[in-house]
CSV table of C-alpha atoms and ligand atoms in Angstrom, one decimal:
chain,number,residue,atom,x,y,z
A,6,MET,CA,0.0,0.0,0.0
A,7,THR,CA,1.2,3.5,-0.8
A,8,VAL,CA,1.2,6.1,2.0
A,9,LEU,CA,-1.0,9.0,0.7
A,10,LEU,CA,-1.6,11.3,3.6
A,11,GLU,CA,0.9,11.9,6.5
A,12,CYS,CA,-0.3,14.3,9.1
A,13,GLU,CA,2.0,15.4,12.0
A,14,ASN,CA,1.1,17.4,15.0
A,15,LEU,CA,-1.9,19.1,13.3
A,16,ALA,CA,-3.5,21.8,15.3
A,17,VAL,CA,-6.5,23.9,14.3
A,18,THR,CA,-7.3,27.2,16.0
A,19,PHE,CA,-10.2,29.5,15.6
A,20,ASP,CA,-10.2,33.2,16.5
A,21,ILE,CA,-13.4,34.2,18.3
A,22,ASP,CA,-14.5,37.4,20.0
A,23,GLN,CA,-13.5,36.1,23.4
A,24,GLY,CA,-10.1,34.8,22.3
A,25,GLN,CA,-9.2,31.5,20.7
A,26,ILE,CA,-10.6,28.0,20.5
A,27,ASN,CA,-8.1,25.2,20.0
A,28,ALA,CA,-10.4,22.9,18.1
A,29,VAL,CA,-7.7,20.3,17.2
A,30,GLN,CA,-4.4,19.5,18.8
A,31,ASP,CA,-1.6,16.9,18.6
A,32,LEU,CA,-3.1,15.0,15.6
A,33,SER,CA,-0.8,12.7,13.8
A,34,LEU,CA,-1.8,9.9,11.4
A,35,THR,CA,-1.0,8.3,8.1
A,36,LEU,CA,-3.5,7.0,5.5
A,37,SER,CA,-2.6,4.5,2.8
A,38,SER,CA,-4.2,3.6,-0.5
A,39,GLY,CA,-7.2,1.4,-0.3
A,40,GLU,CA,-7.5,1.9,3.5
A,41,CYS,CA,-10.7,2.9,5.3
A,42,LEU,CA,-10.1,5.0,8.5
A,43,GLY,CA,-13.1,5.6,10.8
A,44,VAL,CA,-13.0,8.9,12.7
A,45,VAL,CA,-15.4,8.8,15.7
A,46,GLY,CA,-16.3,11.5,18.2
A,47,GLU,CA,-19.2,13.6,19.4
A,48,SER,CA,-20.1,17.0,18.0
A,49,GLY,CA,-17.3,19.5,18.7
A,50,SER,CA,-14.6,16.8,19.1
A,51,GLY,CA,-12.6,18.2,16.2
A,52,LYS,CA,-13.2,15.3,13.8
A,53,SER,CA,-14.5,17.3,10.9
A,54,GLN,CA,-12.3,20.3,11.4
A,55,SER,CA,-9.2,18.1,11.3
A,56,PHE,CA,-10.0,17.0,7.8
A,57,LEU,CA,-11.3,20.3,6.6
A,58,ALA,CA,-8.0,21.7,7.7
A,59,MET,CA,-6.1,19.1,5.6
A,60,LEU,CA,-8.1,20.2,2.6
A,61,GLY,CA,-7.6,23.9,3.2
A,62,LEU,CA,-11.3,24.3,3.8
A,63,LEU,CA,-11.4,26.0,7.3
A,64,ALA,CA,-13.6,28.9,7.9
A,65,ARG,CA,-12.0,32.4,7.6
A,66,ASN,CA,-11.3,32.7,11.3
A,67,GLY,CA,-9.6,29.3,11.4
A,68,ARG,CA,-5.9,28.4,10.9
A,69,ALA,CA,-4.0,25.2,10.9
A,70,SER,CA,-0.4,24.4,11.9
A,71,GLY,CA,1.8,21.3,11.9
A,72,SER,CA,2.4,19.3,8.8
A,73,VAL,CA,0.1,17.6,6.3
A,74,LYS,CA,1.7,15.8,3.4
A,75,PHE,CA,-0.1,14.4,0.4
A,76,ARG,CA,2.2,11.9,-1.5
A,77,GLY,CA,5.1,13.7,0.2
A,78,GLU,CA,4.0,17.2,-0.8
A,79,GLU,CA,3.4,19.6,2.1
A,80,ILE,CA,-0.1,20.9,1.5
A,81,LEU,CA,-0.8,23.0,4.6
A,82,ALA,CA,1.2,25.8,3.1
A,83,ALA,CA,0.1,25.2,-0.5
A,84,ASN,CA,-1.3,28.2,-2.3
A,85,ARG,CA,-5.0,28.4,-3.3
A,86,ARG,CA,-4.2,27.4,-6.9
A,87,ARG,CA,-2.5,24.2,-5.9
A,88,LEU,CA,-5.2,23.3,-3.4
A,89,ASN,CA,-7.8,23.8,-6.0
A,90,GLU,CA,-5.9,21.5,-8.3
A,91,LEU,CA,-5.7,18.8,-5.6
A,92,ARG,CA,-9.3,19.2,-4.3
A,93,GLY,CA,-11.8,17.4,-6.5
A,94,SER,CA,-9.1,15.6,-8.5
A,95,ARG,CA,-6.9,13.9,-5.9
A,96,LEU,CA,-8.6,14.8,-2.6
A,97,ALA,CA,-12.4,14.8,-2.5
A,98,ILE,CA,-15.0,15.4,0.2
A,99,ILE,CA,-18.6,14.2,0.6
A,100,PHE,CA,-20.6,16.4,3.0
A,101,GLN,CA,-23.6,15.3,5.0
A,102,ASP,CA,-26.0,17.7,3.4
A,103,ALA,CA,-26.2,16.9,-0.3
A,104,LEU,CA,-28.8,19.6,-1.0
A,105,SER,CA,-26.4,22.4,0.1
A,106,GLY,CA,-23.5,20.7,-1.7
A,107,LEU,CA,-25.3,20.8,-5.1
A,108,THR,CA,-26.1,23.9,-7.0
A,109,PRO,CA,-29.9,24.1,-7.0
A,110,THR,CA,-30.3,25.8,-10.3
A,111,MET,CA,-28.0,23.5,-12.3
A,112,ARG,CA,-28.9,20.1,-13.7
A,113,VAL,CA,-27.2,17.3,-11.7
A,114,GLY,CA,-25.6,15.8,-14.8
A,115,GLU,CA,-24.1,19.2,-15.8
A,116,GLN,CA,-22.7,19.5,-12.3
A,117,LEU,CA,-21.0,16.1,-12.7
A,118,ALA,CA,-19.7,17.0,-16.1
A,119,GLU,CA,-18.4,20.3,-14.9
A,120,ALA,CA,-16.5,18.7,-12.0
A,121,LEU,CA,-14.8,16.5,-14.6
A,122,ARG,CA,-14.0,19.3,-17.0
A,123,CYS,CA,-12.4,21.3,-14.2
A,124,HIS,CA,-9.7,18.7,-13.8
A,125,GLU,CA,-9.4,16.7,-17.0
A,126,ALA,CA,-9.0,17.7,-20.7
A,127,VAL,CA,-12.3,16.3,-22.0
A,128,ASP,CA,-14.8,17.7,-24.4
A,129,SER,CA,-18.5,18.2,-23.6
A,130,ALA,CA,-19.6,14.9,-25.2
A,131,GLN,CA,-16.9,13.0,-23.2
A,132,ALA,CA,-17.8,14.8,-20.0
A,133,ARG,CA,-21.5,14.0,-20.5
A,134,ALA,CA,-20.8,10.3,-21.2
A,135,ARG,CA,-18.6,10.0,-18.1
A,136,ALA,CA,-21.3,11.8,-16.0
A,137,ILE,CA,-24.0,9.4,-17.2
A,138,GLU,CA,-21.6,6.5,-16.6
A,139,MET,CA,-21.0,7.7,-13.0
A,140,MET,CA,-24.7,8.1,-12.4
A,141,GLU,CA,-25.2,4.5,-13.5
A,142,ILE,CA,-22.4,3.3,-11.3
A,143,VAL,CA,-24.1,5.0,-8.3
A,144,ASN,CA,-27.4,3.4,-9.2
A,145,ILE,CA,-29.4,6.4,-10.4
A,146,PRO,CA,-32.2,4.8,-12.3
A,147,ASP,CA,-32.7,5.9,-15.9
A,148,ALA,CA,-29.4,7.9,-15.7
A,149,ALA,CA,-29.4,9.3,-19.2
A,150,ASN,CA,-32.7,11.0,-18.6
A,151,ARG,CA,-32.0,12.0,-15.0
A,152,PHE,CA,-28.9,13.8,-16.3
A,153,SER,CA,-31.2,16.8,-16.8
A,154,ALA,CA,-32.9,16.6,-13.4
A,155,TYR,CA,-32.4,19.4,-10.9
A,156,PRO,CA,-31.4,18.5,-7.4
A,157,PHE,CA,-34.8,19.2,-5.9
A,158,GLU,CA,-36.3,16.6,-8.3
A,159,LEU,CA,-34.2,13.8,-6.7
A,160,SER,CA,-34.8,12.0,-3.4
A,161,GLY,CA,-32.4,12.6,-0.5
A,162,GLY,CA,-30.7,9.2,-1.2
A,163,GLN,CA,-30.3,10.0,-4.9
A,164,ARG,CA,-28.8,13.4,-4.2
A,165,GLN,CA,-26.3,11.8,-1.9
A,166,ARG,CA,-25.4,9.3,-4.7
A,167,ILE,CA,-24.8,12.3,-7.0
A,168,MET,CA,-22.5,13.8,-4.4
A,169,ILE,CA,-20.6,10.5,-4.3
A,170,ALA,CA,-20.5,10.4,-8.1
A,171,MET,CA,-19.1,13.9,-8.0
A,172,ALA,CA,-16.4,13.0,-5.5
A,173,MET,CA,-15.4,9.9,-7.4
A,174,ILE,CA,-15.7,11.2,-11.0
A,175,CYS,CA,-12.0,12.1,-11.2
A,176,ARG,CA,-10.9,8.9,-9.4
A,177,PRO,CA,-9.4,10.7,-6.4
A,178,ASP,CA,-6.7,9.1,-4.2
A,179,VAL,CA,-8.4,10.1,-0.9
A,180,VAL,CA,-12.1,10.6,-0.2
A,181,ILE,CA,-13.3,12.2,3.1
A,182,ALA,CA,-16.9,11.3,3.8
A,183,ASP,CA,-18.2,13.6,6.6
A,184,GLU,CA,-21.2,11.9,8.1
A,185,PRO,CA,-22.5,11.1,4.6
A,186,THR,CA,-25.5,9.1,5.7
A,187,THR,CA,-26.7,10.9,8.8
A,188,ALA,CA,-29.7,12.6,7.1
A,189,LEU,CA,-30.8,9.4,5.4
A,190,ASP,CA,-33.1,6.6,6.5
A,191,VAL,CA,-31.6,3.3,7.5
A,192,THR,CA,-32.1,1.4,4.3
A,193,VAL,CA,-30.7,4.1,2.2
A,194,GLN,CA,-27.8,4.5,4.6
A,195,ALA,CA,-26.8,0.9,4.1
A,196,GLN,CA,-26.9,1.3,0.3
A,197,ILE,CA,-24.7,4.4,0.4
A,198,LEU,CA,-22.2,2.7,2.7
A,199,ARG,CA,-22.1,-0.3,0.4
A,200,LEU,CA,-21.5,2.0,-2.5
A,201,LEU,CA,-18.6,3.8,-0.8
A,202,ASP,CA,-17.1,0.5,0.3
A,203,GLY,CA,-17.3,-0.9,-3.3
A,204,PHE,CA,-15.6,2.2,-4.7
A,205,ARG,CA,-12.6,2.1,-2.4
A,206,ARG,CA,-12.2,-1.7,-2.9
A,207,HIS,CA,-12.3,-1.3,-6.7
A,208,THR,CA,-10.3,1.9,-7.1
A,209,GLU,CA,-7.8,1.6,-4.1
A,210,THR,CA,-9.1,5.0,-3.0
A,211,ALA,CA,-8.4,5.7,0.6
A,212,LEU,CA,-11.6,6.5,2.5
A,213,VAL,CA,-12.0,8.5,5.7
A,214,MET,CA,-15.4,7.9,7.3
A,215,ILE,CA,-16.2,10.7,9.8
A,216,THR,CA,-19.1,9.5,11.9
A,217,HIS,CA,-20.5,9.4,15.4
A,218,ASP,CA,-21.9,5.9,14.7
A,219,LEU,CA,-19.7,3.0,15.7
A,220,ALA,CA,-21.9,0.6,13.9
A,221,VAL,CA,-20.8,2.3,10.6
A,222,VAL,CA,-17.2,1.9,11.6
A,223,ALA,CA,-17.7,-1.8,12.5
A,224,GLY,CA,-19.1,-2.6,9.1
A,225,LEU,CA,-16.7,-0.6,6.9
A,226,CYS,CA,-13.4,0.6,8.4
A,227,ASP,CA,-10.0,-1.1,8.8
A,228,ARG,CA,-8.8,1.3,11.5
A,229,VAL,CA,-10.5,3.7,13.9
A,230,MET,CA,-9.5,6.9,15.5
A,231,ILE,CA,-11.5,8.1,18.5
A,232,MET,CA,-11.4,11.8,19.2
A,233,TYR,CA,-12.4,13.7,22.3
A,234,ALA,CA,-12.2,17.4,22.9
A,235,GLY,CA,-10.0,18.0,19.9
A,236,ARG,CA,-7.4,15.2,20.4
A,237,PRO,CA,-7.2,11.6,19.4
A,238,VAL,CA,-7.6,9.5,22.5
A,239,GLU,CA,-7.4,6.0,21.0
A,240,MET,CA,-6.3,4.6,17.6
A,241,ALA,CA,-6.5,0.9,16.7
A,242,PRO,CA,-7.5,-1.6,14.0
A,243,THR,CA,-11.2,-1.9,14.1
A,244,ALA,CA,-11.3,-5.5,15.4
A,245,THR,CA,-8.8,-4.6,18.2
A,246,LEU,CA,-10.8,-1.6,19.2
A,247,PHE,CA,-14.1,-3.6,19.5
A,248,ASP,CA,-12.4,-6.6,21.2
A,249,ARG,CA,-10.1,-4.7,23.6
A,250,PRO,CA,-11.1,-1.0,23.9
A,251,CYS,CA,-8.7,0.7,26.3
A,252,HIS,CA,-9.7,4.3,26.8
A,253,PRO,CA,-12.5,4.9,29.3
A,254,TYR,CA,-14.3,7.1,26.7
A,255,THR,CA,-14.1,4.4,24.0
A,256,ILE,CA,-15.4,1.8,26.5
A,257,GLY,CA,-18.3,4.2,27.3
A,258,LEU,CA,-19.1,4.6,23.6
A,259,LEU,CA,-19.1,0.9,23.0
A,260,LYS,CA,-21.4,0.3,26.0
A,261,SER,CA,-23.8,2.8,24.7
A,262,MET,CA,-24.2,1.0,21.3
A,263,PRO,CA,-27.4,-1.0,21.0
A,264,THR,CA,-26.9,-4.7,20.5
A,265,LEU,CA,-29.2,-7.7,19.9
A,266,ARG,CA,-28.4,-8.8,23.5
A,267,ASN,CA,-29.7,-5.5,25.0
A,268,ASP,CA,-33.0,-5.6,26.8
A,269,PRO,CA,-35.2,-3.5,24.4
A,270,ALA,CA,-37.1,-2.2,27.4
A,271,ALA,CA,-34.0,-1.0,29.3
A,272,ASP,CA,-32.3,2.4,28.7
A,273,LEU,CA,-28.9,2.2,27.1
A,274,PRO,CA,-26.0,3.3,29.3
A,275,VAL,CA,-24.9,6.9,28.5
A,276,ILE,CA,-21.7,8.8,29.3
A,277,ALA,CA,-22.8,11.3,31.9
A,278,GLY,CA,-21.7,14.9,31.7
A,279,GLN,CA,-20.5,17.2,28.9
A,280,PRO,CA,-17.2,17.7,27.1
A,281,PRO,CA,-15.1,20.6,28.4
A,282,ASP,CA,-15.5,24.2,27.2
A,283,MET,CA,-12.9,24.4,24.5
A,284,ARG,CA,-12.4,28.1,25.3
A,285,LYS,CA,-11.0,27.0,28.7
A,286,PRO,CA,-9.7,23.5,28.3
A,287,PRO,CA,-8.6,21.8,31.5
A,288,PRO,CA,-4.9,21.3,32.1
A,289,GLY,CA,-5.1,17.6,32.5
A,290,CYS,CA,-7.1,14.9,30.8
A,291,ALA,CA,-10.1,16.5,29.0
A,292,PHE,CA,-12.2,13.4,29.9
A,293,ALA,CA,-11.5,13.6,33.7
A,294,GLU,CA,-14.8,15.2,34.6
A,295,ARG,CA,-16.7,12.3,33.1
A,296,CYS,CA,-14.4,9.5,33.9
A,297,ALA,CA,-15.2,7.1,36.8
A,298,LEU,CA,-11.5,6.2,37.0
A,299,ALA,CA,-10.1,9.7,37.3
A,300,GLU,CA,-7.3,10.3,39.8
A,301,GLU,CA,-5.6,13.4,41.0
A,302,ARG,CA,-2.9,13.0,38.4
A,303,CYS,CA,-5.5,12.9,35.6
A,304,ARG,CA,-6.7,16.5,36.5
A,305,GLU,CA,-3.1,17.9,36.5
A,306,GLU,CA,-1.2,16.1,33.7
A,307,ARG,CA,-2.4,15.6,30.2
A,308,PRO,CA,-2.0,12.0,29.0
A,309,GLN,CA,-0.1,11.6,25.7
A,310,LEU,CA,-1.1,9.2,23.0
A,311,ARG,CA,1.2,6.2,23.3
A,312,GLN,CA,1.6,2.7,22.0
A,313,VAL,CA,0.0,0.1,24.2
A,314,GLY,CA,0.2,-2.9,21.8
A,315,GLY,CA,1.5,-3.7,18.4
A,316,SER,CA,-1.0,-1.4,16.7
A,317,GLN,CA,-3.0,0.3,19.4
A,318,GLN,CA,-2.4,3.8,20.8
A,319,VAL,CA,-4.2,5.2,23.8
A,320,ALA,CA,-4.0,8.5,25.7
A,321,CYS,CA,-4.8,7.5,29.3
A,322,HIS,CA,-2.6,7.5,32.4
A,323,LEU,CA,-4.1,4.2,33.7
A,324,VAL,CA,-3.5,2.1,30.6
A,325,SER,CA,-0.2,0.4,30.7
A,326,ALA,CA,1.8,-0.7,27.7
B,12,SF4,FE1,-9.9,8.7,32.9
B,12,SF4,FE2,-7.5,9.5,33.9
B,12,SF4,FE3,-7.6,8.0,31.8
B,12,SF4,FE4,-8.4,10.5,31.6
B,12,SF4,S1,-6.3,9.8,32.1
B,12,SF4,S2,-9.4,8.7,30.7
B,12,SF4,S3,-9.4,10.8,33.6
B,12,SF4,S4,-8.3,7.4,33.8
C-alpha cells in the first residue's frame, strides 16, 4: 500500500470574540491507498475540522499548523491554486447535506460533467458520457434522462449518490466522507455505505469515514481513531478496538451501542456529563470530569497518546503498555 496522507502534530485554532478555540491538537496519522479509516467522536470533538484543515477548507477565522503531506508534498502551506488542483481531482470530500452541496439551479448531470471538465481535458460529449456512466455506477435509475434533473427533483438518497459520483468522477486518491448518511433513512444509509465501500475496494481510493456511529465503523473501516475534545484518545485496527477498547471514553461509547443482547425495554448506558468548554480546556485529561476512574494526576497532567500494543495507541494514564 502507498502512503497517501501523512499528518504530523496538526493543530486547528479559531479566533473568536472572546479569544481562541483550540479545536484540534496533537493529531498525527497516516493514511494509505485502499484503506478505510473511521473517525469517531461527538459533536465538537474536532473530527470534521481536522480533515477540513487538511483540505484547506477551514472557515476564515480558522488556521492550521503542523504538517500535512499528500504523496510527500506539504499541503498545509500550499497556495490556493495548488489546493484547487488537488481538491476534487486527488482529494475529495462528501458532505452530510447533499442539498447544500449541489447547485440548486444547475442540472445534476451538468454538475458532474463540470466537475470532470475542471480537472481533465475532456470535451463536452466525453464529459457528458462520463457523467452518465458515473450516475449509472451509483445506481441512479434511468441515468441518461436523470442527467437533466435538478437536485430538488431527486430523493435525498439519490442526491447523496450524486455527491458520491461527483467526489469519485476524477478517481481521487483520498475521499473524506463527513457523516455522509446521517440525514438518510436506515435502508438508504446501508446502500450508500455499500457504494462507498465498493468504490474504495475497486479503485484503491483511501476513504476517511467521519461519523458518530460506531456501527458504521464496525461494518466498513479497517482502522479507527476516537477523538475527544480536539485530540485523538485512541487509535487501533477496528477489530482490536471492538475486542479490547482501552480508553474509558471508548469503553463508554461501546457500552452505549445497541446490540441484539440489550433488553429492548431498558435504557442504554450513557456517558454522563459534557465535554469541556474548549475556550477554557482543563490542564489535565479532558475526559476527567466524566471518567469514573479519574485520579488526581488525571486532572493535573495531560495523558499523551502512546503505543499500548503492536498497533493500538491510547491517551490514558491508567492504561499500561
Ligand atoms: Fe480517565 Fe484519567 Fe484515563 Fe483520563 S487519564 S481517561 S481521567 S483514567
